[in-house]
mmCIF file of C-alpha atoms and ligand atoms in Angstrom:
data_model
loop_
_atom_site.group_PDB
_atom_site.id
_atom_site.type_symbol
_atom_site.label_atom_id
_atom_site.label_comp_id
_atom_site.label_asym_id
_atom_site.label_seq_id
_atom_site.Cartn_x
_atom_site.Cartn_y
_atom_site.Cartn_z
ATOM 1 C CA UNK A 1 -37.086 19.618 21.090
ATOM 2 C CA UNK A 2 -33.865 21.203 22.317
ATOM 3 C CA UNK A 3 -31.826 23.260 19.870
ATOM 4 C CA UNK A 4 -29.584 20.904 17.880
ATOM 5 C CA UNK A 5 -25.855 21.478 18.127
ATOM 6 C CA UNK A 6 -22.957 19.909 16.253
ATOM 7 C CA UNK A 7 -21.308 19.262 19.641
ATOM 8 C CA UNK A 8 -23.035 19.879 22.989
ATOM 9 C CA UNK A 9 -20.273 20.587 25.496
ATOM 10 C CA UNK A 10 -22.524 22.622 27.753
ATOM 11 C CA UNK A 11 -25.070 19.845 28.093
ATOM 12 C CA UNK A 12 -22.307 17.354 28.829
ATOM 13 C CA UNK A 13 -20.758 19.643 31.451
ATOM 14 C CA UNK A 14 -24.040 20.033 33.302
ATOM 15 C CA UNK A 15 -24.106 16.294 34.033
ATOM 16 C CA UNK A 16 -20.506 16.147 35.334
ATOM 17 C CA UNK A 17 -20.276 19.630 36.866
ATOM 18 C CA UNK A 18 -19.593 18.421 40.406
ATOM 19 C CA UNK A 19 -16.596 16.202 39.649
ATOM 20 C CA UNK A 20 -15.128 18.594 37.114
ATOM 21 C CA UNK A 21 -15.505 21.630 39.359
ATOM 22 C CA UNK A 22 -13.951 19.937 42.377
ATOM 23 C CA UNK A 23 -11.086 18.562 40.287
ATOM 24 C CA UNK A 24 -10.339 22.074 38.952
ATOM 25 C CA UNK A 25 -10.747 23.595 42.420
ATOM 26 C CA UNK A 26 -8.129 21.206 43.799
ATOM 27 C CA UNK A 27 -5.564 22.586 41.328
ATOM 28 C CA UNK A 28 -6.381 26.165 42.270
ATOM 29 C CA UNK A 29 -6.281 25.390 45.992
ATOM 30 C CA UNK A 30 -2.845 23.830 45.589
ATOM 31 C CA UNK A 31 -1.682 26.525 43.146
ATOM 32 C CA UNK A 32 0.014 23.710 41.244
ATOM 33 C CA UNK A 33 -0.700 25.127 37.810
ATOM 34 C CA UNK A 34 2.226 23.714 35.854
ATOM 35 C CA UNK A 35 3.231 20.034 36.072
ATOM 36 C CA UNK A 36 1.140 19.618 39.208
ATOM 37 C CA UNK A 37 0.026 16.275 40.635
ATOM 38 C CA UNK A 38 -3.133 16.298 38.460
ATOM 39 C CA UNK A 39 -1.011 16.003 35.326
ATOM 40 C CA UNK A 40 0.747 12.943 36.692
ATOM 41 C CA UNK A 41 -2.543 11.443 37.920
ATOM 42 C CA UNK A 42 -4.153 11.860 34.518
ATOM 43 C CA UNK A 43 -1.078 10.506 32.757
ATOM 44 C CA UNK A 44 -1.161 7.356 34.867
ATOM 45 C CA UNK A 45 -4.917 6.890 34.501
ATOM 46 C CA UNK A 46 -4.614 7.184 30.721
ATOM 47 C CA UNK A 47 -1.685 4.735 30.615
ATOM 48 C CA UNK A 48 -3.822 2.223 32.517
ATOM 49 C CA UNK A 49 -6.887 2.839 30.343
ATOM 50 C CA UNK A 50 -4.983 2.402 27.075
ATOM 51 C CA UNK A 51 -2.687 -0.367 28.255
ATOM 52 C CA UNK A 52 0.338 1.576 27.025
ATOM 53 C CA UNK A 53 3.623 1.995 28.901
ATOM 54 C CA UNK A 54 4.085 5.724 28.425
ATOM 55 C CA UNK A 55 1.755 8.668 28.030
ATOM 56 C CA UNK A 56 3.552 12.008 27.704
ATOM 57 C CA UNK A 57 1.102 14.905 28.043
ATOM 58 C CA UNK A 58 1.716 18.030 25.957
ATOM 59 C CA UNK A 59 0.035 21.252 24.873
ATOM 60 C CA UNK A 60 -2.085 20.095 21.913
ATOM 61 C CA UNK A 61 -2.463 17.421 19.274
ATOM 62 C CA UNK A 62 -0.416 19.241 16.666
ATOM 63 C CA UNK A 63 2.540 19.544 19.056
ATOM 64 C CA UNK A 64 2.098 15.860 19.903
ATOM 65 C CA UNK A 65 2.625 14.909 16.262
ATOM 66 C CA UNK A 66 5.604 17.216 15.875
ATOM 67 C CA UNK A 67 7.264 15.997 19.079
ATOM 68 C CA UNK A 68 6.706 12.358 18.108
ATOM 69 C CA UNK A 69 8.568 13.019 14.850
ATOM 70 C CA UNK A 70 11.349 14.887 16.664
ATOM 71 C CA UNK A 71 11.657 12.006 19.135
ATOM 72 C CA UNK A 72 12.108 9.525 16.296
ATOM 73 C CA UNK A 73 15.017 11.619 15.035
ATOM 74 C CA UNK A 74 13.540 12.210 11.583
ATOM 75 C CA UNK A 75 15.811 14.489 9.529
ATOM 76 C CA UNK A 76 15.220 17.065 6.765
ATOM 77 C CA UNK A 77 14.805 15.259 3.457
ATOM 78 C CA UNK A 78 13.231 12.183 5.029
ATOM 79 C CA UNK A 79 9.940 11.338 3.368
ATOM 80 C CA UNK A 80 6.855 10.833 5.509
ATOM 81 C CA UNK A 81 3.753 9.298 3.966
ATOM 82 C CA UNK A 82 0.323 10.415 5.141
ATOM 83 C CA UNK A 83 -3.266 10.706 3.957
ATOM 84 C CA UNK A 84 -4.515 13.353 1.518
ATOM 85 C CA UNK A 85 -7.919 13.359 3.248
ATOM 86 C CA UNK A 86 -7.319 14.641 6.776
ATOM 87 C CA UNK A 87 -6.997 17.747 8.897
ATOM 88 C CA UNK A 88 -3.989 19.859 7.885
ATOM 89 C CA UNK A 89 -2.187 19.476 11.227
ATOM 90 C CA UNK A 90 -0.802 16.138 10.124
ATOM 91 C CA UNK A 91 0.977 17.413 7.024
ATOM 92 C CA UNK A 92 1.808 20.775 8.583
ATOM 93 C CA UNK A 93 4.209 19.413 11.183
ATOM 94 C CA UNK A 94 5.923 17.189 8.613
ATOM 95 C CA UNK A 95 6.603 20.279 6.493
ATOM 96 C CA UNK A 96 7.588 22.438 9.489
ATOM 97 C CA UNK A 97 10.303 19.974 10.482
ATOM 98 C CA UNK A 98 11.771 20.144 6.985
ATOM 99 C CA UNK A 99 10.663 16.589 6.267
ATOM 100 C CA UNK A 100 9.067 15.842 2.914
ATOM 101 C CA UNK A 101 5.336 15.137 3.117
ATOM 102 C CA UNK A 102 4.142 12.485 0.692
ATOM 103 C CA UNK A 103 0.358 12.543 0.437
ATOM 104 C CA UNK A 104 -1.491 9.450 -0.718
ATOM 105 C CA UNK A 105 -5.115 8.581 -1.407
ATOM 106 C CA UNK A 106 -7.574 6.988 1.035
ATOM 107 C CA UNK A 107 -10.095 4.173 0.731
ATOM 108 C CA UNK A 108 -13.634 5.104 -0.172
ATOM 109 C CA UNK A 109 -15.409 2.981 2.473
ATOM 110 C CA UNK A 110 -13.682 4.067 5.650
ATOM 111 C CA UNK A 111 -11.935 7.248 4.567
ATOM 112 C CA UNK A 112 -8.597 5.967 5.920
ATOM 113 C CA UNK A 113 -5.188 5.824 4.251
ATOM 114 C CA UNK A 114 -5.050 3.316 1.378
ATOM 115 C CA UNK A 115 -2.386 0.685 2.030
ATOM 116 C CA UNK A 116 -1.844 0.000 -1.676
ATOM 117 C CA UNK A 117 -1.251 3.715 -2.214
ATOM 118 C CA UNK A 118 1.318 3.704 0.617
ATOM 119 C CA UNK A 119 3.113 0.808 -1.081
ATOM 120 C CA UNK A 120 3.356 2.733 -4.332
ATOM 121 C CA UNK A 121 4.702 5.821 -2.555
ATOM 122 C CA UNK A 122 7.577 4.145 -0.707
ATOM 123 C CA UNK A 123 11.050 5.202 -1.909
ATOM 124 C CA UNK A 124 14.541 4.727 -0.446
ATOM 125 C CA UNK A 125 14.020 8.075 1.346
ATOM 126 C CA UNK A 126 10.799 7.041 3.097
ATOM 127 C CA UNK A 127 11.260 6.988 6.856
ATOM 128 C CA UNK A 128 7.766 6.998 8.350
ATOM 129 C CA UNK A 129 4.060 6.502 7.765
ATOM 130 C CA UNK A 130 1.433 8.564 9.581
ATOM 131 C CA UNK A 131 -1.938 6.808 9.451
ATOM 132 C CA UNK A 132 -4.751 9.049 10.683
ATOM 133 C CA UNK A 133 -7.582 7.179 12.415
ATOM 134 C CA UNK A 134 -10.180 9.349 10.749
ATOM 135 C CA UNK A 135 -13.647 10.029 12.172
ATOM 136 C CA UNK A 136 -13.205 7.479 14.985
ATOM 137 C CA UNK A 137 -11.909 4.238 13.524
ATOM 138 C CA UNK A 138 -8.443 2.858 12.959
ATOM 139 C CA UNK A 139 -6.677 2.719 9.647
ATOM 140 C CA UNK A 140 -5.721 -0.780 8.492
ATOM 141 C CA UNK A 141 -2.988 -1.114 11.108
ATOM 142 C CA UNK A 142 -2.209 -4.788 10.549
ATOM 143 C CA UNK A 143 -1.187 -4.225 6.922
ATOM 144 C CA UNK A 144 0.491 -0.918 7.718
ATOM 145 C CA UNK A 145 2.664 -2.464 10.462
ATOM 146 C CA UNK A 146 3.608 -5.323 8.133
ATOM 147 C CA UNK A 147 4.599 -2.904 5.409
ATOM 148 C CA UNK A 148 6.548 -0.799 7.909
ATOM 149 C CA UNK A 149 8.445 -3.860 9.155
ATOM 150 C CA UNK A 150 9.303 -4.924 5.615
ATOM 151 C CA UNK A 151 10.682 -1.475 4.762
ATOM 152 C CA UNK A 152 12.081 -0.517 8.169
ATOM 153 C CA UNK A 153 9.751 2.462 8.613
ATOM 154 C CA UNK A 154 8.358 4.158 11.705
ATOM 155 C CA UNK A 155 4.606 4.285 12.182
ATOM 156 C CA UNK A 156 3.170 7.346 13.935
ATOM 157 C CA UNK A 157 -0.549 7.007 14.627
ATOM 158 C CA UNK A 158 -2.503 10.265 14.513
ATOM 159 C CA UNK A 159 -5.109 9.267 17.051
ATOM 160 C CA UNK A 160 -6.740 12.673 17.551
ATOM 161 C CA UNK A 161 -10.119 11.325 16.429
ATOM 162 C CA UNK A 162 -10.230 7.761 17.743
ATOM 163 C CA UNK A 163 -9.335 7.719 21.429
ATOM 164 C CA UNK A 164 -11.054 4.770 23.100
ATOM 165 C CA UNK A 165 -11.541 2.837 19.854
ATOM 166 C CA UNK A 166 -9.987 -0.592 19.415
ATOM 167 C CA UNK A 167 -8.316 -2.131 16.405
ATOM 168 C CA UNK A 168 -9.247 -5.780 15.824
ATOM 169 C CA UNK A 169 -6.593 -7.968 14.213
ATOM 170 C CA UNK A 170 -7.644 -10.692 11.823
ATOM 171 C CA UNK A 171 -6.987 -13.345 14.478
ATOM 172 C CA UNK A 172 -9.416 -11.640 16.871
ATOM 173 C CA UNK A 173 -6.858 -9.941 19.150
ATOM 174 C CA UNK A 174 -7.477 -6.283 19.772
ATOM 175 C CA UNK A 175 -5.449 -3.228 20.789
ATOM 176 C CA UNK A 176 -6.501 0.272 21.685
ATOM 177 C CA UNK A 177 -6.045 2.850 18.941
ATOM 178 C CA UNK A 178 -2.747 4.624 19.463
ATOM 179 C CA UNK A 179 -0.913 1.674 21.022
ATOM 180 C CA UNK A 180 -0.013 -0.228 17.846
ATOM 181 C CA UNK A 181 2.524 1.923 16.007
ATOM 182 C CA UNK A 182 5.937 2.982 17.326
ATOM 183 C CA UNK A 183 4.378 6.145 18.712
ATOM 184 C CA UNK A 184 1.022 7.932 18.597
ATOM 185 C CA UNK A 185 -0.365 11.392 19.130
ATOM 186 C CA UNK A 186 -3.737 12.546 20.347
ATOM 187 C CA UNK A 187 -5.586 15.809 20.921
ATOM 188 C CA UNK A 188 -7.796 16.850 23.826
ATOM 189 C CA UNK A 189 -9.329 19.758 21.893
ATOM 190 C CA UNK A 190 -12.758 20.361 23.502
ATOM 191 C CA UNK A 191 -14.793 18.713 20.734
ATOM 192 C CA UNK A 192 -12.670 15.530 20.530
ATOM 193 C CA UNK A 193 -14.009 12.321 22.085
ATOM 194 C CA UNK A 194 -11.964 13.053 25.220
ATOM 195 C CA UNK A 195 -11.813 16.833 25.329
ATOM 196 C CA UNK A 196 -10.638 19.337 27.924
ATOM 197 C CA UNK A 197 -11.737 22.951 28.341
ATOM 198 C CA UNK A 198 -8.924 24.482 26.348
ATOM 199 C CA UNK A 199 -6.008 22.946 24.474
ATOM 200 C CA UNK A 200 -4.309 19.682 25.334
ATOM 201 C CA UNK A 201 -2.612 16.700 23.760
ATOM 202 C CA UNK A 202 -0.486 13.640 24.449
ATOM 203 C CA UNK A 203 2.004 11.247 22.944
ATOM 204 C CA UNK A 204 1.810 7.480 23.587
ATOM 205 C CA UNK A 205 4.524 4.863 23.191
ATOM 206 C CA UNK A 206 5.594 1.474 24.520
ATOM 207 C CA UNK A 207 9.255 2.253 23.764
ATOM 208 C CA UNK A 208 11.133 3.257 26.967
ATOM 209 C CA UNK A 209 14.003 4.998 25.181
ATOM 210 C CA UNK A 210 11.718 6.949 22.893
ATOM 211 C CA UNK A 211 9.557 7.965 25.866
ATOM 212 C CA UNK A 212 12.646 9.265 27.656
ATOM 213 C CA UNK A 213 13.745 11.295 24.620
ATOM 214 C CA UNK A 214 10.247 12.735 24.238
ATOM 215 C CA UNK A 215 9.976 13.715 27.919
ATOM 216 C CA UNK A 216 13.091 15.819 27.406
ATOM 217 C CA UNK A 217 11.919 17.321 24.114
ATOM 218 C CA UNK A 218 8.624 18.597 25.580
ATOM 219 C CA UNK A 219 10.664 20.343 28.300
ATOM 220 C CA UNK A 220 13.202 22.415 26.314
ATOM 221 C CA UNK A 221 15.406 19.404 25.610
ATOM 222 C CA UNK A 222 16.235 19.190 29.298
ATOM 223 C CA UNK A 223 16.979 15.881 31.000
ATOM 224 C CA UNK A 224 18.786 17.424 33.974
ATOM 225 C CA UNK A 225 17.814 20.894 35.181
ATOM 226 C CA UNK A 226 19.477 23.556 32.992
ATOM 227 C CA UNK A 227 21.330 20.943 30.926
ATOM 228 C CA UNK A 228 19.952 21.117 27.388
ATOM 229 C CA UNK A 229 21.051 17.998 25.526
ATOM 230 C CA UNK A 230 18.819 18.331 22.467
ATOM 231 C CA UNK A 231 16.786 21.109 20.864
ATOM 232 C CA UNK A 232 13.384 20.891 22.460
ATOM 233 C CA UNK A 233 10.146 22.813 22.705
ATOM 234 C CA UNK A 234 7.900 24.059 25.472
ATOM 235 C CA UNK A 235 4.778 21.954 25.283
ATOM 236 C CA UNK A 236 2.885 21.275 28.504
ATOM 237 C CA UNK A 237 -0.588 20.117 29.421
ATOM 238 C CA UNK A 238 -1.580 22.621 32.073
ATOM 239 C CA UNK A 239 -2.834 21.267 35.387
ATOM 240 C CA UNK A 240 -6.337 22.721 35.053
ATOM 241 C CA UNK A 241 -6.814 20.919 31.726
ATOM 242 C CA UNK A 242 -5.423 17.739 33.306
ATOM 243 C CA UNK A 243 -7.982 18.140 36.095
ATOM 244 C CA UNK A 244 -10.819 18.278 33.542
ATOM 245 C CA UNK A 245 -9.438 15.260 31.686
ATOM 246 C CA UNK A 246 -8.893 13.262 34.865
ATOM 247 C CA UNK A 247 -12.548 13.852 35.760
ATOM 248 C CA UNK A 248 -13.769 12.923 32.259
ATOM 249 C CA UNK A 249 -11.597 9.880 31.488
ATOM 250 C CA UNK A 250 -13.749 7.494 33.615
ATOM 251 C CA UNK A 251 -16.679 8.522 31.392
ATOM 252 C CA UNK A 252 -14.919 7.985 28.071
ATOM 253 C CA UNK A 253 -16.329 4.512 27.373
ATOM 254 C CA UNK A 254 -19.822 5.655 28.288
ATOM 255 C CA UNK A 255 -19.426 8.707 26.047
ATOM 256 C CA UNK A 256 -18.223 6.604 23.135
ATOM 257 C CA UNK A 257 -21.188 4.237 23.655
ATOM 258 C CA UNK A 258 -23.552 7.215 23.484
ATOM 259 C CA UNK A 259 -21.949 8.214 20.169
ATOM 260 C CA UNK A 260 -22.290 4.649 18.863
ATOM 261 C CA UNK A 261 -25.910 4.548 19.919
ATOM 262 C CA UNK A 262 -26.635 7.770 18.010
ATOM 263 C CA UNK A 263 -24.784 6.351 14.986
ATOM 264 C CA UNK A 264 -26.915 3.191 15.067
ATOM 265 C CA UNK A 265 -30.077 5.302 15.064
ATOM 266 C CA UNK A 266 -28.826 7.336 12.111
ATOM 267 C CA UNK A 267 -27.852 4.122 10.304
ATOM 268 C CA UNK A 268 -31.253 2.547 10.902
ATOM 269 C CA UNK A 269 -32.989 5.533 9.308
ATOM 270 C CA UNK A 270 -30.594 5.894 6.377
ATOM 271 C CA UNK A 271 -29.804 2.311 5.462
ATOM 272 C CA UNK A 272 -31.015 1.348 1.975
ATOM 273 C CA UNK A 273 -31.751 4.939 0.972
ATOM 274 C CA UNK A 274 -30.552 5.188 -2.656
ATOM 275 C CA UNK A 275 -28.828 8.560 -2.154
ATOM 276 C CA UNK A 276 -27.091 7.772 1.143
ATOM 277 C CA UNK A 277 -24.108 5.584 1.912
ATOM 278 C CA UNK A 278 -23.848 5.045 5.658
ATOM 279 C CA UNK A 279 -20.415 4.861 7.287
ATOM 280 C CA UNK A 280 -18.717 1.502 7.112
ATOM 281 C CA UNK A 281 -17.272 0.219 10.366
ATOM 282 C CA UNK A 282 -15.163 -2.796 11.207
ATOM 283 C CA UNK A 283 -11.730 -4.244 10.753
ATOM 284 C CA UNK A 284 -10.866 -7.722 12.024
ATOM 285 C CA UNK A 285 -13.930 -7.746 14.305
ATOM 286 C CA UNK A 286 -16.027 -9.024 11.390
ATOM 287 C CA UNK A 287 -19.294 -8.354 13.183
ATOM 288 C CA UNK A 288 -21.930 -5.858 12.253
ATOM 289 C CA UNK A 289 -20.276 -3.850 15.001
ATOM 290 C CA UNK A 290 -23.344 -3.451 17.130
ATOM 291 C CA UNK A 291 -21.489 -4.309 20.289
ATOM 292 C CA UNK A 292 -18.003 -3.470 19.354
ATOM 293 C CA UNK A 293 -15.630 -0.587 19.939
ATOM 294 C CA UNK A 294 -13.997 -0.556 16.498
ATOM 295 C CA UNK A 295 -15.616 2.826 15.714
ATOM 296 C CA UNK A 296 -16.142 5.620 18.244
ATOM 297 C CA UNK A 297 -17.726 8.104 15.818
ATOM 298 C CA UNK A 298 -15.774 11.277 16.367
ATOM 299 C CA UNK A 299 -17.817 12.237 13.316
ATOM 300 C CA UNK A 300 -20.871 10.568 11.828
ATOM 301 C CA UNK A 301 -20.132 10.997 8.138
ATOM 302 C CA UNK A 302 -22.348 9.819 5.303
ATOM 303 C CA UNK A 303 -21.791 10.007 1.559
ATOM 304 C CA UNK A 304 -24.439 11.550 -0.672
ATOM 305 C CA UNK A 305 -24.644 10.148 -4.190
ATOM 306 C CA UNK A 306 -26.916 11.141 -7.049
ATOM 307 C CA UNK A 307 -28.072 14.269 -5.185
ATOM 308 C CA UNK A 308 -26.708 17.734 -4.522
ATOM 309 C CA UNK A 309 -24.662 17.545 -1.303
ATOM 310 C CA UNK A 310 -24.156 21.300 -1.076
ATOM 311 C CA UNK A 311 -27.884 21.964 -1.463
ATOM 312 C CA UNK A 312 -28.488 19.492 1.366
ATOM 313 C CA UNK A 313 -26.014 21.373 3.579
ATOM 314 C CA UNK A 314 -27.872 24.634 2.909
ATOM 315 C CA UNK A 315 -31.246 22.994 3.519
ATOM 316 C CA UNK A 316 -30.151 21.535 6.866
ATOM 317 C CA UNK A 317 -28.750 24.869 7.987
ATOM 318 C CA UNK A 318 -32.051 26.560 7.088
ATOM 319 C CA UNK A 319 -33.845 23.991 9.245
ATOM 320 C CA UNK A 320 -31.564 24.732 12.194
ATOM 321 C CA UNK A 321 -29.497 21.571 11.814
ATOM 322 C CA UNK A 322 -25.756 22.230 11.962
ATOM 323 C CA UNK A 323 -23.562 19.988 9.832
ATOM 324 C CA UNK A 324 -20.047 19.970 8.468
ATOM 325 C CA UNK A 325 -18.056 19.020 5.407
ATOM 326 C CA UNK A 326 -14.861 17.379 6.629
ATOM 327 C CA UNK A 327 -12.849 17.943 4.528
ATOM 328 C CA UNK A 328 -13.796 20.185 1.603
ATOM 329 C CA UNK A 329 -10.368 20.463 -0.099
ATOM 330 C CA UNK A 330 -7.798 17.667 -0.523
ATOM 331 C CA UNK A 331 -4.429 18.525 1.035
ATOM 332 C CA UNK A 332 -2.630 18.027 -2.283
ATOM 333 C CA UNK A 333 -4.677 20.944 -3.657
ATOM 334 C CA UNK A 334 -3.954 23.299 -0.742
ATOM 335 C CA UNK A 335 -1.574 26.103 -1.701
ATOM 336 C CA UNK A 336 0.776 25.320 1.172
ATOM 337 C CA UNK A 337 1.144 21.661 0.235
ATOM 338 C CA UNK A 338 0.860 21.562 -3.567
ATOM 339 C CA UNK A 339 3.797 19.856 -5.219
ATOM 340 C CA UNK A 340 4.756 19.043 -8.792
ATOM 341 C CA UNK A 341 5.376 15.460 -7.733
ATOM 342 C CA UNK A 342 1.674 14.887 -7.290
ATOM 343 C CA UNK A 343 -0.525 13.644 -10.095
ATOM 344 C CA UNK A 344 -4.158 14.564 -9.500
ATOM 345 C CA UNK A 345 -5.266 11.232 -10.995
ATOM 346 C CA UNK A 346 -3.607 9.451 -8.057
ATOM 347 C CA UNK A 347 -6.159 11.000 -5.676
ATOM 348 C CA UNK A 348 -9.335 9.679 -7.258
ATOM 349 C CA UNK A 349 -11.024 8.733 -3.995
ATOM 350 C CA UNK A 350 -10.234 11.929 -2.107
ATOM 351 C CA UNK A 351 -11.263 14.027 -5.103
ATOM 352 C CA UNK A 352 -14.646 12.246 -5.075
ATOM 353 C CA UNK A 353 -15.155 12.237 -1.296
ATOM 354 C CA UNK A 354 -14.808 15.996 -0.935
ATOM 355 C CA UNK A 355 -18.003 16.363 -2.998
ATOM 356 C CA UNK A 356 -19.928 13.561 -1.254
ATOM 357 C CA UNK A 357 -19.270 13.704 2.473
ATOM 358 C CA UNK A 358 -21.432 15.380 5.063
ATOM 359 C CA UNK A 359 -21.010 15.023 8.817
ATOM 360 C CA UNK A 360 -24.149 15.243 10.938
ATOM 361 C CA UNK A 361 -24.414 16.373 14.574
ATOM 362 C CA UNK A 362 -22.581 13.876 16.784
ATOM 363 C CA UNK A 363 -22.055 14.166 20.510
ATOM 364 C CA UNK A 364 -22.832 12.497 23.799
ATOM 365 C CA UNK A 365 -26.081 14.361 24.506
ATOM 366 C CA UNK A 366 -28.097 13.753 21.302
ATOM 367 C CA UNK A 367 -31.735 12.943 22.024
ATOM 368 C CA UNK A 368 -34.063 10.703 20.031
ATOM 369 C CA UNK A 369 -36.379 13.515 18.945
ATOM 370 C CA UNK A 370 -33.356 15.439 17.641
ATOM 371 C CA UNK A 371 -32.058 12.430 15.713
ATOM 372 C CA UNK A 372 -35.525 11.797 14.264
ATOM 373 C CA UNK A 373 -35.794 15.404 13.166
ATOM 374 C CA UNK A 374 -32.352 15.272 11.537
ATOM 375 C CA UNK A 375 -32.943 11.996 9.702
ATOM 376 C CA UNK A 376 -36.427 12.943 8.502
ATOM 377 C CA UNK A 377 -35.163 16.327 7.293
ATOM 378 C CA UNK A 378 -32.298 14.687 5.351
ATOM 379 C CA UNK A 379 -34.566 12.036 3.840
ATOM 380 C CA UNK A 380 -37.349 14.540 3.106
ATOM 381 C CA UNK A 381 -34.906 16.705 1.156
ATOM 382 C CA UNK A 382 -33.484 13.790 -0.831
ATOM 383 C CA UNK A 383 -36.917 12.332 -1.661
ATOM 384 C CA UNK A 384 -38.110 15.654 -3.052
ATOM 385 C CA UNK A 385 -35.260 15.305 -5.555
HETATM 386 C C1 PLP B 401 -7.735 17.776 15.985
HETATM 387 C C2 PLP B 401 -6.737 17.092 15.149
HETATM 388 C C3 PLP B 401 -5.356 17.373 15.241
HETATM 389 C C4 PLP B 401 -4.798 18.530 16.011
HETATM 390 O O1 PLP B 401 -5.139 18.643 17.306
HETATM 391 P P1 PLP B 401 -4.991 20.058 18.068
HETATM 392 O O2 PLP B 401 -5.105 19.676 19.504
HETATM 393 O O3 PLP B 401 -6.105 20.929 17.600
HETATM 394 O O4 PLP B 401 -3.646 20.614 17.752
HETATM 395 C C5 PLP B 401 -4.489 16.613 14.495
HETATM 396 N N1 PLP B 401 -4.914 15.637 13.681
HETATM 397 C C6 PLP B 401 -6.226 15.357 13.537
HETATM 398 C C7 PLP B 401 -6.635 14.261 12.618
HETATM 399 C C8 PLP B 401 -7.183 16.074 14.250
HETATM 400 O O5 PLP B 401 -8.479 15.793 14.087
#
C-alpha cells in the first residue's frame, strides 16, 4: 500500500505532467508573466464551464471575497451575515472592510448556514449574506435567495470548497455552485478541488455592471490607464498559475467523480455504524446522490458520536493515517471575532460539531487498499470502545 496522504498533489501531477509542463513552458517562452494570454484563456474556459457571464481572476480566494464586497459597494456599519462554522477568511474580510460580521449557526446534517438562523439575524442594517458551500456542497440557496429578495440583500457565495458542484432546485433545475447569488468567490489554493501550484482565486458574476466595477478594483481602481476612479487593490492571478489551471480545468469533472467514488466507498463501510454519522448529501436532487454532482467532497467529513473523537484522531495518526478537524473552534469564540452581541446558546450546532467532526483523507488518487485500511482502522478503534 502506498503511504496515505490527506491530499496527493504529487500523484495527481504525475498523471498530467505533460500538459501542465507544456502549458507552463508556453508562458515562460512568451515571457507573458502578468495578464498574459493564458489568464484570458483560463477565464474564458471557466466562464464556459460554469455557464456564468463573467469570471474575474485574482490572487487568492480571500481577496476574491474582499473584492466582491468592495464591488457591491458595502459600507462600514453594514451588517453581513455568515456562518459560524467555516474557515476564518470569510469573516476576516468582512471585518477588514469595516463591515459588521454577524455570525449565525449552521445545520447539523450538512454543516451549512442555517436559513432560520439567518432570518433571526436580519436587522435594518443587514446588507448581505455570505453562504459558504462547506466541504463541497451548496448551502440552501433557494431559500437564501428568496430571503435575500424579500429583504433586498446581496448574496455572496463563498465557493472556495465546491467548484464543479451543482445546486438542484426543488423543481429539478440545476445551477453550478457560484452562479446563483449576485456574486461568488473561489480559491485555487493547491488543495482545493481545482487547485493551482501556488495561490489563485476568482470572482464570478452574471451582472455586467458589477463585473466592470470589479475588473477595475482588482487593478488599482483603474478603468483607463493611470486614471484611478475608485480605491482598488492589486490582485492578479499570475500567468503561470493560469497555465496550471487551464491544463487542469478539463479534468475537474473527472477529479470530482474520483472524490465522489472515494466518498461512496467510505459511506458503504461506515453506514449503520452506531458511532458514525456519514455525510448527508443532496438538495433538490432528491436522489441518493449516487450519480449526481450535488456534492464534490472537498472534504469527507463524518461525525463521531458516543466515542472519543480526539482519541480517534490520535489513533489514526499513530497508524499513519492523516486526518483533520475542520474546524476545531467556532468563529464566535475566536479572540479576533468575539462580540458581546453573541449569545453562546445561539450556536448549539456549531458548538457540538467542533467536538464531533473528523475529515478523512480525500483526494483524486485514493486507492481501494488505502480506503479499506482507513475504514477498517476507524471501525476497529470504535469497536474496541
Ligand atoms: C480556502 C478558503 C478560502 C480562502 O482561500 P485562499 O485562496 O486560501 O485565500 C476562503 N473560504 C473558504 C471557505 C475556504 O475554504
